[in-house]
Short mmCIF file of C-alpha atoms and ligand atoms in Angstrom, two decimals:
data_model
loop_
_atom_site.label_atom_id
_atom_site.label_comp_id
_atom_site.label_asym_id
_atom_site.label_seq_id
_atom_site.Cartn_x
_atom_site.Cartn_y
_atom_site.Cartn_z
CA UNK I 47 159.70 179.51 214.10
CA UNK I 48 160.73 182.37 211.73
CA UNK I 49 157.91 183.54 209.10
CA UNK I 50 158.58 185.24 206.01
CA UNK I 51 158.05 189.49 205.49
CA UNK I 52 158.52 190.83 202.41
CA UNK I 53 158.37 194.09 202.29
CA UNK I 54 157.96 196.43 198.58
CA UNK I 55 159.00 199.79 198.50
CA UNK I 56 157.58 202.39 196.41
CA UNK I 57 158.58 206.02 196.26
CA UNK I 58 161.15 208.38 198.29
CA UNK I 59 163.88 207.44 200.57
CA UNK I 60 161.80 207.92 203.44
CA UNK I 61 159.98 205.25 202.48
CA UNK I 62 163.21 203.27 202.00
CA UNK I 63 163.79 203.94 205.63
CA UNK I 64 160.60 203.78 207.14
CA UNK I 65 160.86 200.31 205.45
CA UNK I 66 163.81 199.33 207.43
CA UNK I 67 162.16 200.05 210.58
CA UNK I 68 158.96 198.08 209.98
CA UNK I 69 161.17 195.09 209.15
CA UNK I 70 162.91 195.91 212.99
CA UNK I 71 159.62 195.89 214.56
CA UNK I 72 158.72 192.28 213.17
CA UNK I 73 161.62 191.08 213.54
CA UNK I 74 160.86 189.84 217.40
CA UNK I 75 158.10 188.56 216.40
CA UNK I 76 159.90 185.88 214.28
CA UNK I 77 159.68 187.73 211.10
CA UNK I 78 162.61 188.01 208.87
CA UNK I 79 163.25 189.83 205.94
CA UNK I 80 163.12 187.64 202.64
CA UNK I 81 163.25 189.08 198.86
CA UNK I 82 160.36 187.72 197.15
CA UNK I 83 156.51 187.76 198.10
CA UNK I 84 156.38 184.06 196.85
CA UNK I 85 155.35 182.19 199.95
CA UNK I 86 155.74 185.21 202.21
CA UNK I 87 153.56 184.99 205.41
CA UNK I 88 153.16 188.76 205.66
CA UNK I 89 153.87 191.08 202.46
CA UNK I 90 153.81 195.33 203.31
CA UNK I 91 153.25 197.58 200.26
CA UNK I 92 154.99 200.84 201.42
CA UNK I 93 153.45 202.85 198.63
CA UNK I 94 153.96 206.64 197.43
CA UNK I 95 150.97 208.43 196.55
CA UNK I 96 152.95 211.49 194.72
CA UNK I 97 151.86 210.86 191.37
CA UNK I 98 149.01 208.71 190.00
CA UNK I 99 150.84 205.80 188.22
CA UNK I 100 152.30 204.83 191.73
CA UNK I 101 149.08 204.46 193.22
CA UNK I 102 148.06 202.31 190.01
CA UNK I 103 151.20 200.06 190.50
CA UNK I 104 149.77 199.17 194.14
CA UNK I 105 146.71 197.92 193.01
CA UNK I 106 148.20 196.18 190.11
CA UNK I 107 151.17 194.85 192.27
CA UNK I 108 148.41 193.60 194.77
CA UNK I 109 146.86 191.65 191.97
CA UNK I 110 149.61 189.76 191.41
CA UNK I 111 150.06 189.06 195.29
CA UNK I 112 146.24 188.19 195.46
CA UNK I 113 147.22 185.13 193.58
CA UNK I 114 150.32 183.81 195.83
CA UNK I 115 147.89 184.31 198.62
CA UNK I 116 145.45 182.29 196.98
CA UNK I 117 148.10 179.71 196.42
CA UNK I 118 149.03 179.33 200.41
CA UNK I 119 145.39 178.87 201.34
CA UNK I 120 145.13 175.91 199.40
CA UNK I 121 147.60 174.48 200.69
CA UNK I 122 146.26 175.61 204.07
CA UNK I 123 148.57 178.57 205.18
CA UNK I 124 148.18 182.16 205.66
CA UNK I 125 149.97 184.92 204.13
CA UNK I 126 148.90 188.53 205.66
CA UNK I 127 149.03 191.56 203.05
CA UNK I 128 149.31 195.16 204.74
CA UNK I 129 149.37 198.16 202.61
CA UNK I 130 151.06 200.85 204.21
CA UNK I 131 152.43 204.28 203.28
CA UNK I 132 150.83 207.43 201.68
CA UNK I 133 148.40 205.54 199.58
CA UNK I 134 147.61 203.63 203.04
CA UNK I 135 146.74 207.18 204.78
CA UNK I 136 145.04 208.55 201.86
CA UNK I 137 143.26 205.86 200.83
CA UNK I 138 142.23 204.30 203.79
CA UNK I 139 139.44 202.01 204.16
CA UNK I 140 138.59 202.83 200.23
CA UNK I 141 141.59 200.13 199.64
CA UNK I 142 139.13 197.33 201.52
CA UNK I 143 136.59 198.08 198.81
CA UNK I 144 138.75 197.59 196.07
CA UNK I 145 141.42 195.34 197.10
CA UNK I 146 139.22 193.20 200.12
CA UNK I 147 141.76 190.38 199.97
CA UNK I 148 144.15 193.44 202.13
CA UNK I 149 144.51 192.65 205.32
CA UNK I 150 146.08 195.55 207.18
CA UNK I 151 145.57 199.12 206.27
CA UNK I 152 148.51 201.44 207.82
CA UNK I 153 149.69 205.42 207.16
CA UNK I 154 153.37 206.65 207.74
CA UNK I 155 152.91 207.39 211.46
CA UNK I 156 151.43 203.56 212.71
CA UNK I 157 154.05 201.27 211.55
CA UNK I 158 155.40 200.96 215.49
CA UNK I 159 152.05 199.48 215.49
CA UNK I 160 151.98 196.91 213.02
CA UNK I 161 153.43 194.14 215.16
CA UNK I 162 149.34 194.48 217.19
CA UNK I 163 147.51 194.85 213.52
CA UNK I 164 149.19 191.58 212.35
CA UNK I 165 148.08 190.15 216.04
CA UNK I 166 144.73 191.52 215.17
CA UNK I 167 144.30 190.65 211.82
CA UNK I 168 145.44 186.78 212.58
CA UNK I 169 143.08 186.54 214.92
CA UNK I 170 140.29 188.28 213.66
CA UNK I 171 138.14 188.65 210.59
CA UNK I 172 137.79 191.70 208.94
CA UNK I 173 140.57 194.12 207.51
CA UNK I 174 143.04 196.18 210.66
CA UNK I 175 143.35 199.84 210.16
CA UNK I 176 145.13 202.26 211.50
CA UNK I 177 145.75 206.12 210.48
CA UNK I 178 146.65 207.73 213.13
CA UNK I 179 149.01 210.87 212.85
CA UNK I 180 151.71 211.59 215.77
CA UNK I 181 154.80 211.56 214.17
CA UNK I 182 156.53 211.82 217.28
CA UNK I 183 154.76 209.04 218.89
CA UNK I 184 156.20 206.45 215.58
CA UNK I 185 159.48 208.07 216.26
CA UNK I 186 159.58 207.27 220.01
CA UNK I 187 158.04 203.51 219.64
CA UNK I 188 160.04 202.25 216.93
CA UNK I 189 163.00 200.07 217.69
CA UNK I 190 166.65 201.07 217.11
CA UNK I 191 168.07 200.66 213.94
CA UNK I 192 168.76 196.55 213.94
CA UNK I 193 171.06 195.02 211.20
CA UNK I 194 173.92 197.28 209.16
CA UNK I 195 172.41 198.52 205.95
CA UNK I 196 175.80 198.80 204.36
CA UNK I 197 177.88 201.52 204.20
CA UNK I 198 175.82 204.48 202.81
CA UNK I 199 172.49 204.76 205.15
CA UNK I 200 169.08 206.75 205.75
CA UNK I 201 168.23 208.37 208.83
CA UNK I 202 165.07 210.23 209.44
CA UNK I 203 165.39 213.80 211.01
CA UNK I 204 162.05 215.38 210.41
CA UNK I 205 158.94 214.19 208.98
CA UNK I 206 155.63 215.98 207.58
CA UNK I 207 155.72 219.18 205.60
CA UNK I 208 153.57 222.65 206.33
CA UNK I 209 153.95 224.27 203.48
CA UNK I 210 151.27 223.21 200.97
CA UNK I 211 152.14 223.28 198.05
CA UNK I 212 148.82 223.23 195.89
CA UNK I 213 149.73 220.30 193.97
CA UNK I 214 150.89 218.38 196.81
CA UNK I 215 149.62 215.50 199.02
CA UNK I 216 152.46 215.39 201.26
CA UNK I 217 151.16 217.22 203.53
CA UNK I 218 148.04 215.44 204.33
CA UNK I 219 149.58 212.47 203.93
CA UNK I 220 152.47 212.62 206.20
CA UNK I 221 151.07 215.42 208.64
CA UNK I 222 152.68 218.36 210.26
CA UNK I 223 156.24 218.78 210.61
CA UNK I 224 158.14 217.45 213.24
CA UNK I 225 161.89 217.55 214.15
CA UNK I 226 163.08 214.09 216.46
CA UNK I 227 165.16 215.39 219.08
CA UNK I 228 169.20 216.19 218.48
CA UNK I 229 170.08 213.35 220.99
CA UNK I 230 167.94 210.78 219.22
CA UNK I 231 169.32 211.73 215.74
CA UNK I 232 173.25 211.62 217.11
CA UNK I 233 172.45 208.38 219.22
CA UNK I 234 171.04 206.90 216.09
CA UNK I 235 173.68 207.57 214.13
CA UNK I 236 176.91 206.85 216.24
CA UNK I 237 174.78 203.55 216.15
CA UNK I 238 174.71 203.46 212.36
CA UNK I 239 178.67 204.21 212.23
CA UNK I 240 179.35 201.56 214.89
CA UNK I 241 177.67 199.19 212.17
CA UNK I 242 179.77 200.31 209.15
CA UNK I 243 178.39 203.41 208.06
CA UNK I 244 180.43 205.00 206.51
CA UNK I 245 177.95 208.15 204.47
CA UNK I 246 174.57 209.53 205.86
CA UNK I 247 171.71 210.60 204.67
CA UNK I 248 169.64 212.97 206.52
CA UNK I 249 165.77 212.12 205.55
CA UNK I 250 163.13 215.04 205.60
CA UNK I 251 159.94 215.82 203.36
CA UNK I 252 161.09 219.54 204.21
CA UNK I 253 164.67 218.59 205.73
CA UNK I 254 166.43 221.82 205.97
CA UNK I 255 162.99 223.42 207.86
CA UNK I 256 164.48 220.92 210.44
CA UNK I 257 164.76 222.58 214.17
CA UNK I 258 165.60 220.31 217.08
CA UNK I 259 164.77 222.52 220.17
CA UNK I 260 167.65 225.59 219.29
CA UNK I 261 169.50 223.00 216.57
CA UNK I 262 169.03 224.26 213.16
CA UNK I 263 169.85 221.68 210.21
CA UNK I 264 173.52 222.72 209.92
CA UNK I 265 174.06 222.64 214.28
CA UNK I 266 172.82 219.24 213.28
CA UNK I 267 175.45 218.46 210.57
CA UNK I 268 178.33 220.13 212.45
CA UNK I 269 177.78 217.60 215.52
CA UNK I 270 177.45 214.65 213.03
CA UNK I 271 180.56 215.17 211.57
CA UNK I 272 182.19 214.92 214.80
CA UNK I 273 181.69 211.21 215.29
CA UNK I 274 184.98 209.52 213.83
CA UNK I 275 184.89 206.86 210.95
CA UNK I 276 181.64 208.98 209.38
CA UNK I 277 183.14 209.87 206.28
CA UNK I 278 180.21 211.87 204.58
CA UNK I 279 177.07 213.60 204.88
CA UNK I 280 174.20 214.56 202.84
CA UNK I 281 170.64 215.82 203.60
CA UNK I 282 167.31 215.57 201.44
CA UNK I 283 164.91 216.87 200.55
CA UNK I 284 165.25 220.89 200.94
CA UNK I 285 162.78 223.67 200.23
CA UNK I 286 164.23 226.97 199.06
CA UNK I 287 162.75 229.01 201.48
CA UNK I 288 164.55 226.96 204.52
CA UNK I 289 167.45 227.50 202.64
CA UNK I 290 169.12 229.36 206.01
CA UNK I 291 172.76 231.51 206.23
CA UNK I 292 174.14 228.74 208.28
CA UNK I 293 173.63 225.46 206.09
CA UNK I 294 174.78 227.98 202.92
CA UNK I 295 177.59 228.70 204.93
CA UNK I 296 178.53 225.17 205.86
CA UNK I 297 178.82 223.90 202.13
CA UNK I 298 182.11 226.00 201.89
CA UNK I 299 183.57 225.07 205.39
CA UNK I 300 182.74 221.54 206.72
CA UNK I 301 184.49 218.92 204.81
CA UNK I 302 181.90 216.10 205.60
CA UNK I 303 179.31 217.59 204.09
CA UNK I 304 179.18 216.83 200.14
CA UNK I 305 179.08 218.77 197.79
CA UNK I 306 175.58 218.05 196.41
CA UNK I 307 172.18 219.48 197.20
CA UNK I 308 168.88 218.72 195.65
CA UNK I 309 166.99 221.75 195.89
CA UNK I 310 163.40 221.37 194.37
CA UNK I 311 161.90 224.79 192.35
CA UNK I 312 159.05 223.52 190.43
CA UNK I 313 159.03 226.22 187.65
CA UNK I 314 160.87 229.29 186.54
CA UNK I 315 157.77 231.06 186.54
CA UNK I 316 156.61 233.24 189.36
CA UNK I 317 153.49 233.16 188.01
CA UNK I 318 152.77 229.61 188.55
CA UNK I 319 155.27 229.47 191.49
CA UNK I 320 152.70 231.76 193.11
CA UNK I 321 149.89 229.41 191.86
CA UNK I 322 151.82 226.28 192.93
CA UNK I 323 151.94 228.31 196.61
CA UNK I 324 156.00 227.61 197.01
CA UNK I 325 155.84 231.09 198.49
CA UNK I 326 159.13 231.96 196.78
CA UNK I 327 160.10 233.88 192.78
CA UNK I 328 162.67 232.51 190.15
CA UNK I 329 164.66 234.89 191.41
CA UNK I 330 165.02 234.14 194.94
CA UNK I 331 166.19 230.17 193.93
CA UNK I 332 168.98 231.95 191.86
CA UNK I 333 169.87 233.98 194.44
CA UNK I 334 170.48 230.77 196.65
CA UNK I 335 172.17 229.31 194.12
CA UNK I 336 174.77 232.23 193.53
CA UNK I 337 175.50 232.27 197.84
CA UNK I 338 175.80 228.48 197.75
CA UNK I 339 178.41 228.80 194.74
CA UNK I 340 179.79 231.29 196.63
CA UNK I 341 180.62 229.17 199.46
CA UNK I 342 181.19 226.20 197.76
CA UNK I 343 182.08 226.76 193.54
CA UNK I 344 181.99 222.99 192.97
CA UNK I 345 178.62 222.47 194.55
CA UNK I 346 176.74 219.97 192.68
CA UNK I 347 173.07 220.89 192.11
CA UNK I 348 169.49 219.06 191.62
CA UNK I 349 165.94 219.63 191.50
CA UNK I 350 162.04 218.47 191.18
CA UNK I 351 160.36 220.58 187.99
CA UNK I 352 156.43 219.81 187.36
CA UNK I 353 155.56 220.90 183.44
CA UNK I 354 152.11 221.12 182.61
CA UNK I 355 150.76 222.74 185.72
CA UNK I 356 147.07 224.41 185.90
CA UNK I 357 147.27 227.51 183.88
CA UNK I 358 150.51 227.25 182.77
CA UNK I 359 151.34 229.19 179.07
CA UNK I 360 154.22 228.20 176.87
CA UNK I 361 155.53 231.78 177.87
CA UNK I 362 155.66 230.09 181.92
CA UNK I 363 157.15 226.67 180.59
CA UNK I 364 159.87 229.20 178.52
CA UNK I 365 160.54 230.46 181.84
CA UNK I 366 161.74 226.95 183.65
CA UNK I 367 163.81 226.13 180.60
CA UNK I 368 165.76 229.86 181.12
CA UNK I 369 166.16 229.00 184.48
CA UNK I 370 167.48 225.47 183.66
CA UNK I 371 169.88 226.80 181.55
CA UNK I 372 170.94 230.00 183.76
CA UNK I 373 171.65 226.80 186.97
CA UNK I 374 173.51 223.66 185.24
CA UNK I 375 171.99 221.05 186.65
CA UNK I 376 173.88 217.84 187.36
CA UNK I 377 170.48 215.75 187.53
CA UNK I 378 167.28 216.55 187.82
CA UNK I 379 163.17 214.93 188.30
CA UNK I 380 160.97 216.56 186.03
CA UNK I 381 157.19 214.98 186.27
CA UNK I 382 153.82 216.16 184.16
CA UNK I 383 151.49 217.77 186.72
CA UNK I 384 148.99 215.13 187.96
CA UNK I 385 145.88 216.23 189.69
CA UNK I 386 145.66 214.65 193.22
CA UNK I 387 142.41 214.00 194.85
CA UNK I 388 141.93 216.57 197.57
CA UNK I 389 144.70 219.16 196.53
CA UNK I 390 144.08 222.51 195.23
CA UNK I 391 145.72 222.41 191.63
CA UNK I 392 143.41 219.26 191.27
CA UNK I 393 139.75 221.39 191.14
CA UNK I 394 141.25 224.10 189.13
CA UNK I 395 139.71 224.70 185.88
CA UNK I 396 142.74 225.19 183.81
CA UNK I 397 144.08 221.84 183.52
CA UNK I 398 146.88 221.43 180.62
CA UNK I 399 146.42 218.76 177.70
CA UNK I 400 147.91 215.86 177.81
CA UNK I 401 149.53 216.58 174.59
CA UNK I 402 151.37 219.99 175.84
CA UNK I 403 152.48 218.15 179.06
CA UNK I 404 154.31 215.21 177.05
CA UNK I 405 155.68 217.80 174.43
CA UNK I 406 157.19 220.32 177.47
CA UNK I 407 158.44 217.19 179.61
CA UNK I 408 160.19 216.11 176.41
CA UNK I 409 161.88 219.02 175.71
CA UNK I 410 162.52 219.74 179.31
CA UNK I 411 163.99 216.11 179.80
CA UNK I 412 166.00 217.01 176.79
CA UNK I 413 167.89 219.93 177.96
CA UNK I 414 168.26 218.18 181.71
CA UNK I 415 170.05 215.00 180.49
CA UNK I 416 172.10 217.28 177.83
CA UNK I 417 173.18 219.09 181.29
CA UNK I 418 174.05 215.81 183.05
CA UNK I 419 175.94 214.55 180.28
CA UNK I 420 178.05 217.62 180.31
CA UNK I 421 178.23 217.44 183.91
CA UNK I 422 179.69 213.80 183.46
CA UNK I 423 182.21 215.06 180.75
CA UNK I 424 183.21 217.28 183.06
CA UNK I 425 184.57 214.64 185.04
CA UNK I 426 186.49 212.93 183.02
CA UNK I 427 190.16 212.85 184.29
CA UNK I 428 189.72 213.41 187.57
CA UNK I 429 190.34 211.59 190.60
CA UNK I 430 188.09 212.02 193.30
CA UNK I 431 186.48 209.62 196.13
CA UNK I 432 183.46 207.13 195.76
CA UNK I 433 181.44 205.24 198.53
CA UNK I 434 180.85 202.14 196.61
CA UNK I 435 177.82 200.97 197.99
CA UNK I 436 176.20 198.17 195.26
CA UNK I 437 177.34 195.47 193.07
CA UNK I 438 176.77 196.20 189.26
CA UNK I 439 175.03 194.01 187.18
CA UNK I 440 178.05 192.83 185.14
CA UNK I 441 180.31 190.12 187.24
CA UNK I 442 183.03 192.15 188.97
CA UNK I 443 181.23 195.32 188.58
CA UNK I 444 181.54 197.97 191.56
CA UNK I 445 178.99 200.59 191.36
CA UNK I 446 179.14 204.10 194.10
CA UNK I 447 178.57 207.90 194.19
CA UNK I 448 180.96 210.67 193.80
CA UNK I 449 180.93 213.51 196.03
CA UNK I 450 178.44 215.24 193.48
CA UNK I 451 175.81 212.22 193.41
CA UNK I 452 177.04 211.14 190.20
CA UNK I 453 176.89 207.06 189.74
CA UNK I 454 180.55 205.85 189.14
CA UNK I 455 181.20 202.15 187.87
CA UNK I 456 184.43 200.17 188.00
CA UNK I 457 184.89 197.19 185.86
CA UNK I 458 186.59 194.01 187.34
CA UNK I 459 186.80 195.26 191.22
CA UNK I 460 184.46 193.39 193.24
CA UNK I 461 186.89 193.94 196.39
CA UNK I 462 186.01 198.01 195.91
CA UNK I 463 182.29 197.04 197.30
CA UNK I 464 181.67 198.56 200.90
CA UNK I 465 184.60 200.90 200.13
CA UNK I 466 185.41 204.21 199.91
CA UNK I 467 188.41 204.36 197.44
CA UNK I 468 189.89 207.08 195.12
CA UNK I 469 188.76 207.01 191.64
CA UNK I 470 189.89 208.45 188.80
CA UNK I 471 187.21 208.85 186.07
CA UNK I 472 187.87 207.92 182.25
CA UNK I 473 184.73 207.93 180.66
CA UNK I 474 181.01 209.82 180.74
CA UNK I 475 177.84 208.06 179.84
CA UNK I 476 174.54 210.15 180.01
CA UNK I 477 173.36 208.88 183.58
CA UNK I 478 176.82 207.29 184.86
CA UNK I 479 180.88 207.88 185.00
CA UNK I 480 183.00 204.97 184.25
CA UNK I 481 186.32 205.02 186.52
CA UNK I 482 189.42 202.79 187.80
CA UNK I 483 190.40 202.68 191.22
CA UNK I 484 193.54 204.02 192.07
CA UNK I 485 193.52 202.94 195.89
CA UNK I 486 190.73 201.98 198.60
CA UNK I 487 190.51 204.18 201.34
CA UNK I 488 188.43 202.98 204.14
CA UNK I 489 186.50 200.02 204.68
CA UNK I 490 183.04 198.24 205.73
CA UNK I 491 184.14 198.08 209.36
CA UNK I 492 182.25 195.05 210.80
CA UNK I 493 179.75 195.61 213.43
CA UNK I 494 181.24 195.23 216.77
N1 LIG Y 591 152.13 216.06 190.05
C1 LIG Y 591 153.38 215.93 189.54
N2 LIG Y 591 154.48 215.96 190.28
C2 LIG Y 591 154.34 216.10 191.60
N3 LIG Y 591 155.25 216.16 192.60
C3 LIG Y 591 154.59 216.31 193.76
N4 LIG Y 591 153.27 216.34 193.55
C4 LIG Y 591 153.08 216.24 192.21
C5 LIG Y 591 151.95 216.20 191.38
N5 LIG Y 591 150.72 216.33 191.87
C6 LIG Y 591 156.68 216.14 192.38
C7 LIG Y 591 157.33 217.44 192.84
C8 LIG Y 591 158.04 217.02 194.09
C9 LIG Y 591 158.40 215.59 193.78
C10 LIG Y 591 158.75 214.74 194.94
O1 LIG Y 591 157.26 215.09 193.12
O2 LIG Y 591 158.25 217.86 191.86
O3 LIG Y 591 159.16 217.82 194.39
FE1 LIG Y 592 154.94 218.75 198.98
FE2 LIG Y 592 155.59 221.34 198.81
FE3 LIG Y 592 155.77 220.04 201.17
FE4 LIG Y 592 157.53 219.49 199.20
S1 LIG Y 592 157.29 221.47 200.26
S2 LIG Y 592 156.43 218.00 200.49
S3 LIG Y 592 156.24 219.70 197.38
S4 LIG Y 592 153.90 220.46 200.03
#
């Protein structure tokens, strides 16, 4: 008899993956994926616990859930509600006290044992939790990668992060770095390409400090883009100080790779760089950016920028816009510090208004999307490929990514979905390109 999982994602694309697997590791159990919590028999919140309003969205999102559930017991049925992710680890059994209708209680490195802490929680009373923190052991449980996910896909390298950043929970919520083995990653993904791939995304909290045994990052990427009918490859998230010779290098020689790479530097200030512990000045992002332009001139670029950080002047927030406009971004995050329980930056006594963080982030955000709307004039005329990957939200509307990230829609061309297809570009929008296709390329293969 099949039962209902729904499963809510919240946060980065690791998430989005990590998502994917729990859904494999129910699915012998009878579970199967469905889109809506209404009259699920087992709903997973895989929650992000970056900033604060995420962690509020749980508990409000849980609310709403509390009532469904309340809905299938009167009618005599069970529904099972697990919260999982980085609000899972750092919360813990604090989410029983406030939310005691939760069921399970799981952090990043359990969900290959979720399928038990359902088994447990059905039979049992009280709530199932499980924090434990062996990356590798979640890597070597989980299941292979089970259905396609369509033509652009995820795929974990490297989890955890050792670089603590003083603002940052990552690093006790995910744990220590670890790199899966090269064989694992290239097995996975022939997999993955054998299922319609046709673009990958290498997943890391600190991706490029990846090291497989000897395998840097790039020995990575230059084996991936051996296996035939994987058209593209991209890697997130990078820290400028793994920014190594090699991957640098292999932006201006390995066609595969795209031309994009989001490459977080917080501030333009080395004072609060130092303060933010990044280990790394203003000038030494710069100087990656000038070798990576070097090696690649149409290299797309992106980043994560915190305004409002302890201690920081306007003369420190003057310094992030100058480095703004010395890069060009094509996109960009920028977030208001928020002071997480248990981090550094969180206990120290020069926390910004709330005023001066809204008035920076506004002007910040101001010059970024002036940037990407440039970047997207820039554009216009050219033919270049997209992986078109969704349906729009008009009828008929195709919706991909350029080599450089950017969103590209097509008007009237549902057969372009699951395609890769040359586009020629003939109009900018701030956050999108508008195109028409002048001829598909390759298609969604079907699994074999
Ligand atoms: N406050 C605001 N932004 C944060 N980020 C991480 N921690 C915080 C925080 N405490 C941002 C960083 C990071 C991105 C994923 O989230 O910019 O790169
Ligand atoms: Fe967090 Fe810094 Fe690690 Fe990125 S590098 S995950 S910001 S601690």
């Amino acid at each position: 008899m099949t039962k209902k999982l729904f499963i809510k994602t919240y946060g980065c694309q690791m998430n989005v993956y990590d998502s994917a697997r729990m859904a494999d590791v129910m699915a012998p159990l009878g579970y199967s994926a469905s889109e809506s919590f209404e009259d699920a028999d087992l709903v997973v919140l895989n929650t992000c616990h970056i900033r604060e309003k995420a962690e509020e969205k749980v508990y409000s999102e849980l609310g709403r859930i509390l009532k469904e559930k309340k809905k299938k017991a009167d009618k005599g049925e069970r529904m099972l509600i697990a919260v999982g992710g980085c609000v899972g680890q750092a919360e813990g059994e604090e989410i029983f006290k406030r939310a005691p209708y939760v069921d399970i209680v799981l952090g990043p490195q359990s969900y290959h044992q979720l399928p038990e802490m359902v088994t447990k929680a059905i039979r049992g009373k009280g709530g199932v939790v499980n924090l434990e923190f062996e990356a590798q052991q979640k890597f070597d449980a989980l299941p292979e990668a089970g259905a396609s996910q369509g033509v652009s896909v995820f795929l974990a390298v490297q989890e955890g992060c050792d670089k603590f950043c003083s603002f940052c929970v990552v690093p006790y919520t995910r744990g220590a770095e670890y790199s899966r083995s090269p064989q694992a990653i290239l097995d996975e993904a022939k997999r993955m390409v054998g299922q319609g791939a046709l673009e990958i995304t290498l997943l890391g909290q600190n991706v490029n400090a990846y090291h497989g045994g000897t395998w840097s990052l790039a020995d990575l990427i230059v084996k991936l883009a051996q296996i035939d009918g994987l058209a593209r490859i991209r890697y997130m998230t990078s820290h400028p100080r793994d920014m190594s010779d090699d991957l640098i290098a292999l932006h201006g020689c390995e066609p595969k790779l795209m031309p994009f790479l989001h490459l977080p530097v917080q501030s333009g200030s080395d004072a609060i760089l130092k303060r933010m512990n990044r280990k790394h000045t203003a000038a030494f992002y710069l100087d990656i950016i000038e070798r990576l332009r070097a090696a690649r001139p149409d290299i797309a670029l992106s980043s994560d920028f915190i305004v409002g950080f302890p201690g920081e002047s306007d003369r420190d927030f003057e310094d992030t816009l100058a480095l703004v406009e010395k890069v060009g971004f094509h996109s960009a995050y920028s977030f208001k510090y928020s002071p997480r329980p248990g981090t550094p930056a969180a206990v120290d006594d020069r926390q910004v208004p709330e005023a001066a963080k809204d008035e920076r982030l506004q002007r910040l955000q101001a010059l970024l999307q002036k940037q990407m709307l440039a970047a997207n004039r820039a554009s216009v005329g050219k033919t270049m490929e997209v992986l078109f990957d969704r349906s729009g939200k008009q009828a008929g509307q195709a919706l991909g990514k350029n080599p450089y990230m950017q969103s590209v829609h097509v008007l009237g061309a549902p057969h372009l979905q699951g395609t890769l297809a040359q586009v020629r570009i003939t109009a900018a929008h701030g956050n999108s390109v508008a195109g028409e296709a002048v001829e598909p390329l390759m298609q969604l293969r079907k699994a074999s």
